[in-house]
Tab-separated table of C-alpha atoms in Angstrom:
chain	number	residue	atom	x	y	z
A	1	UNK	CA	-28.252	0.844	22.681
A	2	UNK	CA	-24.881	-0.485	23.225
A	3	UNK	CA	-22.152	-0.775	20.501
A	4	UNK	CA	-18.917	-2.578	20.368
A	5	UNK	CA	-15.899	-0.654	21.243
A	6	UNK	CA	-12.630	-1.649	20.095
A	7	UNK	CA	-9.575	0.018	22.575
A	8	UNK	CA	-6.471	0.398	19.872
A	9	UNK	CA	-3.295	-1.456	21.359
A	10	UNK	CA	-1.334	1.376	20.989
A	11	UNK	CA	-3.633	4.833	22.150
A	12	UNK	CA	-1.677	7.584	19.489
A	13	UNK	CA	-1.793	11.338	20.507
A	14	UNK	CA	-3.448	13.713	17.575
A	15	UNK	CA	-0.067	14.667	16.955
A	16	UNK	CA	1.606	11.280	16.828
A	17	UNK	CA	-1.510	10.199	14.822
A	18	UNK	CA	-1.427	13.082	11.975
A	19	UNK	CA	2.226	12.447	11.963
A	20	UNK	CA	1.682	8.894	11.028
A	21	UNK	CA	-1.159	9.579	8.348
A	22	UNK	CA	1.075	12.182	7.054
A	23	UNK	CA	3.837	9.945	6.392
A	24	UNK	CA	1.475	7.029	4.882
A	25	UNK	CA	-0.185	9.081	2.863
A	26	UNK	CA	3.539	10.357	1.369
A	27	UNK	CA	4.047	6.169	0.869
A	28	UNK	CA	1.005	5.596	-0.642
A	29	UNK	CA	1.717	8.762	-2.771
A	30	UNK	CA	5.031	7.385	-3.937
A	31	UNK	CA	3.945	3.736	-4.307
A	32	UNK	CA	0.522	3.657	-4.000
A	33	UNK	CA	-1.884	2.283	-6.760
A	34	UNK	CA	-2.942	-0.858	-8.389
A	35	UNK	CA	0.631	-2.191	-9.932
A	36	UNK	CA	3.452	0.011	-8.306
A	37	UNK	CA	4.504	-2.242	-5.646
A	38	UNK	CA	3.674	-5.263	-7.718
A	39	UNK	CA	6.001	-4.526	-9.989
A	40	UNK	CA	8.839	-3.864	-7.551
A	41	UNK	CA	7.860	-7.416	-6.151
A	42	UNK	CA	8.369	-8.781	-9.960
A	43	UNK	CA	11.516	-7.068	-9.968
A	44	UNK	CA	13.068	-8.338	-6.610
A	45	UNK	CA	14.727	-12.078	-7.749
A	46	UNK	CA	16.703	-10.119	-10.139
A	47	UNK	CA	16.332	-8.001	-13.215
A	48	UNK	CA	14.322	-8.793	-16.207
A	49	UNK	CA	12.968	-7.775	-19.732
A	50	UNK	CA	9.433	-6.131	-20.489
A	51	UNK	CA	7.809	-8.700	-21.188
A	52	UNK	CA	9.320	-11.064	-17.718
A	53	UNK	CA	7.882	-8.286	-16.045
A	54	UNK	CA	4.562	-7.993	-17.703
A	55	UNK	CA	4.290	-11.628	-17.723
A	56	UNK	CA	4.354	-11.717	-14.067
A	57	UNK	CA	2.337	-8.845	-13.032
A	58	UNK	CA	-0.847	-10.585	-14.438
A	59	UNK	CA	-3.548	-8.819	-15.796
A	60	UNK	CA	-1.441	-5.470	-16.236
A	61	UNK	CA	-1.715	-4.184	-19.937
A	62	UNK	CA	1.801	-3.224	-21.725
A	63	UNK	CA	0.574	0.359	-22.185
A	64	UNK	CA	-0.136	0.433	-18.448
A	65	UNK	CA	3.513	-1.325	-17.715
A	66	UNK	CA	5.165	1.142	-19.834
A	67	UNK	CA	3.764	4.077	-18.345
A	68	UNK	CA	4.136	2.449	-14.916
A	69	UNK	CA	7.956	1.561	-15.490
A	70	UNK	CA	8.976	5.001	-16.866
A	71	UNK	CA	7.072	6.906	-13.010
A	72	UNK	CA	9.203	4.681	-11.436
A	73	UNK	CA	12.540	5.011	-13.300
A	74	UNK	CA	12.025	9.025	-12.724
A	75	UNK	CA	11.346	8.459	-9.133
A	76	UNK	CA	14.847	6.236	-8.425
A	77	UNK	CA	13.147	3.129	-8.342
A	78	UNK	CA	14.412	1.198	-10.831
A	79	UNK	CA	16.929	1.587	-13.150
A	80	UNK	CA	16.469	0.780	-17.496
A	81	UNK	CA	18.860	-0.364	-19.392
A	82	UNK	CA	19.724	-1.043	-22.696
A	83	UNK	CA	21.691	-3.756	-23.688
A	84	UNK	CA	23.218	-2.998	-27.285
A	85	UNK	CA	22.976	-6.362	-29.455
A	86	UNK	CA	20.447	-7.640	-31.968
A	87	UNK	CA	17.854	-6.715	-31.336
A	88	UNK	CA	18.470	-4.106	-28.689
A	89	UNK	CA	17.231	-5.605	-25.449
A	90	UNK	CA	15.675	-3.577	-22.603
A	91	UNK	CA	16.082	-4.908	-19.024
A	92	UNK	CA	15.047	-3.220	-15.852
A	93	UNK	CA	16.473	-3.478	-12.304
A	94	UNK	CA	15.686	-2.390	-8.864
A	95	UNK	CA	17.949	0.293	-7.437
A	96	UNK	CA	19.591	0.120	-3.929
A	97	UNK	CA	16.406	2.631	-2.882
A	98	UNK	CA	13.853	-0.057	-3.547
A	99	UNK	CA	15.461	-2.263	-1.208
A	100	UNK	CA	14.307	0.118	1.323
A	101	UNK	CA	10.426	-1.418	0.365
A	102	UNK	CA	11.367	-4.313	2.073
A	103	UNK	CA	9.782	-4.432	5.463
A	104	UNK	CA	7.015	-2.468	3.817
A	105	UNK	CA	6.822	-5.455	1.077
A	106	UNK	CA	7.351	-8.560	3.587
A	107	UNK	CA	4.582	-6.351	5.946
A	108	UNK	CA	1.649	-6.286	2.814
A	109	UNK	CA	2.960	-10.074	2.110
A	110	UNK	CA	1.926	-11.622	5.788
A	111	UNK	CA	-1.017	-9.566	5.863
A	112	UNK	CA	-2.320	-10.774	2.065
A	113	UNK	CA	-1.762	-14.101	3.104
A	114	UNK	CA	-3.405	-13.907	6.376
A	115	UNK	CA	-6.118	-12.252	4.609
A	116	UNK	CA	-6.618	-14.564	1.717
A	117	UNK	CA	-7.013	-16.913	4.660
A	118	UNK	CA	-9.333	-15.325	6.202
A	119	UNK	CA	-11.471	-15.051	3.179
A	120	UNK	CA	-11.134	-18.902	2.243
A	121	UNK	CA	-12.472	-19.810	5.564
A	122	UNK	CA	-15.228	-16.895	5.636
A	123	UNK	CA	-16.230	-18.240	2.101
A	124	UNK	CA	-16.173	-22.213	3.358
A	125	UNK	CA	-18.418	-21.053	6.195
A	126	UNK	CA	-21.207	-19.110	3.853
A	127	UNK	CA	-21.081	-22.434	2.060
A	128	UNK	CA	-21.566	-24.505	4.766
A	129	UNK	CA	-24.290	-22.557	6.469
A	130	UNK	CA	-26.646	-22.541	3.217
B	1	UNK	CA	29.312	-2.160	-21.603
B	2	UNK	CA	28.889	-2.568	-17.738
B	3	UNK	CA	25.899	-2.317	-16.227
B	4	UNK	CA	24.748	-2.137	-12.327
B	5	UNK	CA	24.068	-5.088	-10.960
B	6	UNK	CA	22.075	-4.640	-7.301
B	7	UNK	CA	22.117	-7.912	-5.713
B	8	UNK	CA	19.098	-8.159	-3.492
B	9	UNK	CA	19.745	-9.196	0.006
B	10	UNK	CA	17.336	-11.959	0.192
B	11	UNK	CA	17.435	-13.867	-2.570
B	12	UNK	CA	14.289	-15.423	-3.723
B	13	UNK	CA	13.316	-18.277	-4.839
B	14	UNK	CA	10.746	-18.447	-7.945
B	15	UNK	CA	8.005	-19.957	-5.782
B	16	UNK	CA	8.524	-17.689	-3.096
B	17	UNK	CA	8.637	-15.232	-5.336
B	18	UNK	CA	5.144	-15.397	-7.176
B	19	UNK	CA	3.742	-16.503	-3.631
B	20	UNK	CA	4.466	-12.866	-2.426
B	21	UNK	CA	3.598	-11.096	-5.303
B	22	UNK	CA	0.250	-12.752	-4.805
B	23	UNK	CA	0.215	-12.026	-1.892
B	24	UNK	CA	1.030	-8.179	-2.338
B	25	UNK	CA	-1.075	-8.276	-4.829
B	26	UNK	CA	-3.875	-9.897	-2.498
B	27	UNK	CA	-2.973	-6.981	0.015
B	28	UNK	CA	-3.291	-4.046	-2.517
B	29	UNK	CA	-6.981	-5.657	-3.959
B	30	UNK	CA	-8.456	-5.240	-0.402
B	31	UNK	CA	-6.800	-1.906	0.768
B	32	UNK	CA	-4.796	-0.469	-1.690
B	33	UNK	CA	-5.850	2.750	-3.671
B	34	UNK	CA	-5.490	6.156	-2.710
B	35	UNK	CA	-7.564	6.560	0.616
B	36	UNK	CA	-8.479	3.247	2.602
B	37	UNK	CA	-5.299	3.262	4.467
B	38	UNK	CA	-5.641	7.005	5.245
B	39	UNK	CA	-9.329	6.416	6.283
B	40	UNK	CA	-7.900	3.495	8.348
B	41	UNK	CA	-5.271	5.554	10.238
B	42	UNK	CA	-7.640	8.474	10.403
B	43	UNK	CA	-9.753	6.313	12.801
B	44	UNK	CA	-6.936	4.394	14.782
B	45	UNK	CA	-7.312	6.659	17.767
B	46	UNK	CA	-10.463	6.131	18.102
B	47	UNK	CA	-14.314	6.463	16.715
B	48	UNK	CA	-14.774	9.418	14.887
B	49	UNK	CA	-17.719	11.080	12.747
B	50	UNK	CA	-18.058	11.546	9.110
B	51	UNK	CA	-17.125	15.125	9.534
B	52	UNK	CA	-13.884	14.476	11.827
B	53	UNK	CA	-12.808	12.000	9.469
B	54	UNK	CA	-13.006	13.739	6.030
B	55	UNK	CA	-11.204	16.694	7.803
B	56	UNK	CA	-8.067	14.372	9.053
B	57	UNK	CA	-8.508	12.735	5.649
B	58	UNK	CA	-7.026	15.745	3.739
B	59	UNK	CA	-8.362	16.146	-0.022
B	60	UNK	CA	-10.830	13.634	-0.245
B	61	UNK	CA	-14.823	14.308	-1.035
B	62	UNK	CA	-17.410	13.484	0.846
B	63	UNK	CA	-18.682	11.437	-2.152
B	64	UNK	CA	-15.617	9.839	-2.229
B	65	UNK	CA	-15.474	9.499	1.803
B	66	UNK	CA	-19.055	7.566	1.970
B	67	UNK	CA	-18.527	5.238	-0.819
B	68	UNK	CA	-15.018	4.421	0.746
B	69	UNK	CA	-16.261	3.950	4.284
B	70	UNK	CA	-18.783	1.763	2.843
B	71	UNK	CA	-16.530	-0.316	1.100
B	72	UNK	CA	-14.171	-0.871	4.389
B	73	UNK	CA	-17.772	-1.955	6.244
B	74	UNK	CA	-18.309	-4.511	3.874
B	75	UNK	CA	-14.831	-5.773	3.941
B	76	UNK	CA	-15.237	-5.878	7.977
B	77	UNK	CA	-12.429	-3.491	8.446
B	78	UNK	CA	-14.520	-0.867	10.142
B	79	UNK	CA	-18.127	-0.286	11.844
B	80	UNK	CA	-20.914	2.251	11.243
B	81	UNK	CA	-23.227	3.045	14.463
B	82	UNK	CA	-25.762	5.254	14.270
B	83	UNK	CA	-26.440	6.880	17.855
B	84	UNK	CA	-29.803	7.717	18.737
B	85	UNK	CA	-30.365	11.310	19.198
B	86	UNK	CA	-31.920	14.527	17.874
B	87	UNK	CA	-29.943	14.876	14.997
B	88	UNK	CA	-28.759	11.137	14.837
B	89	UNK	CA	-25.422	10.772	14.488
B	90	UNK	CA	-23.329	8.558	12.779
B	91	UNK	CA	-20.161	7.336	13.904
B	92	UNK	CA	-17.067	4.984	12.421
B	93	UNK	CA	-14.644	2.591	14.494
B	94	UNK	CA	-12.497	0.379	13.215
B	95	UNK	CA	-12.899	-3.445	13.963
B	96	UNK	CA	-10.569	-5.868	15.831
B	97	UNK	CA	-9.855	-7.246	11.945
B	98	UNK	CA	-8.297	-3.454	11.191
B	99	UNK	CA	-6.180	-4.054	13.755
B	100	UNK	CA	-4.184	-6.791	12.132
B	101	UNK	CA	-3.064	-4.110	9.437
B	102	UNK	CA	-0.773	-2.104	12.379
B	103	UNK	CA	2.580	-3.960	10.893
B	104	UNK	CA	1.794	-2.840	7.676
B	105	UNK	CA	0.978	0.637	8.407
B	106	UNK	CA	3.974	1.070	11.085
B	107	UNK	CA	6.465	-0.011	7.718
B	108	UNK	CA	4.606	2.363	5.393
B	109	UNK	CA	4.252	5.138	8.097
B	110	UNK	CA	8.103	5.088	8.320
B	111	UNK	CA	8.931	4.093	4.867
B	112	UNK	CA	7.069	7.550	4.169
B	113	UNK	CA	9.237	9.612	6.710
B	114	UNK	CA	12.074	7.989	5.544
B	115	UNK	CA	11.078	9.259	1.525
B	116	UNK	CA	9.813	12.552	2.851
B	117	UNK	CA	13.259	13.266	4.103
B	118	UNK	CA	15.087	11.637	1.011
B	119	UNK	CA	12.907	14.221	-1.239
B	120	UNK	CA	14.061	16.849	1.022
B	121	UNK	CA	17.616	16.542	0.841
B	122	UNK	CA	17.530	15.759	-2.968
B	123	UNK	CA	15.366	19.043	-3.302
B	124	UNK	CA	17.882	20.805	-1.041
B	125	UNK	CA	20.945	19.675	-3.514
B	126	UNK	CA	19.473	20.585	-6.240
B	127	UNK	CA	18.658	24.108	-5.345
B	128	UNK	CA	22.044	24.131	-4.053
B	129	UNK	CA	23.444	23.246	-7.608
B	130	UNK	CA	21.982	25.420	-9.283
């Protein structure tokens, strides 16, 4: 029987390799989950109130948001602020530290749109082969 | 009352904006959670079994491990082969598709090293200040 073998462009050591799923797995730690980095994304033209936010991260729940918002205010990711007036508004902000998402933000943004691409033409194909 | 203003380096337009997000959040539907990134680095250097993998794969079940590994072979991010043999074994690669996720693991393998060191020295200060 023969199988398919795919050679990796880049052969990594054990070491090298454990080192590198080490240090994703402290990302994905940090970051990881459903809204995390789609809230930074929401955040990145500039700051906004609760509900900007929650309006723009679809489908997220303000319970969710709020609990969301507050992990990454204690982790230095954005910063809340209160804006005295009537009523009191609340606006949050990205700090300098998000800014260091970036490559890590524009990297997931190719890929989702090469993938959603990818999907589109898969699904266009099963349609056209029935 | 002043507030911080961080003024993000790329400034984006609304469009652009909500076409990223999407496509983040595009990104995060098809591989984010806790473990299909690990699973997916776990197997860059090569084919591995179920066993090798759920040891580099630190923490996660076996329960967990199958229905994950499942869920990247129906997404076509990785193959299952079973090898002919007495016991037959079963062993994981990932695909050529996988492959096209290297970017965004390289910028989340060293936005991780980058954090893990950040924790560090903010640990180190504060056991300094105390």
């Amino acid at each position: 029987m023969e199988t398919t073998t795919n050679t990796n462009p880049q052969q990594l050591s054990a070491i090298e390799c454990t080192a590198r799923l080490n240090a994703v797995g402290d990302a994905l730690y940090a970051i990881g989950g459903k809204w995390k980095l789609r809230i930074i994304v929401a955040l990145m033209n500039g700051r906004k109130r609760f509900n900007e936010v929650q309006r723009q991260v679809e489908g997220i729940s303000a319970k969710v948001l709020s609990a969301e918002l507050k992990d990454l205010e204690l982790n230095g990711f954005i910063i809340r602020s209160v804006i005295p007036g009537t009523p009191v508004a609340v606006e949050y902000e990205l700090t300098e530290y998000s800014m260091t998402l970036y490559d890590v933000l524009v990297a997931l943004g190719n890929w989702g749109m090469m993938h959603r691409e990818k999907v589109k033409a898969g699904f266009k194909k099963d349609v056209v082969a029935e």
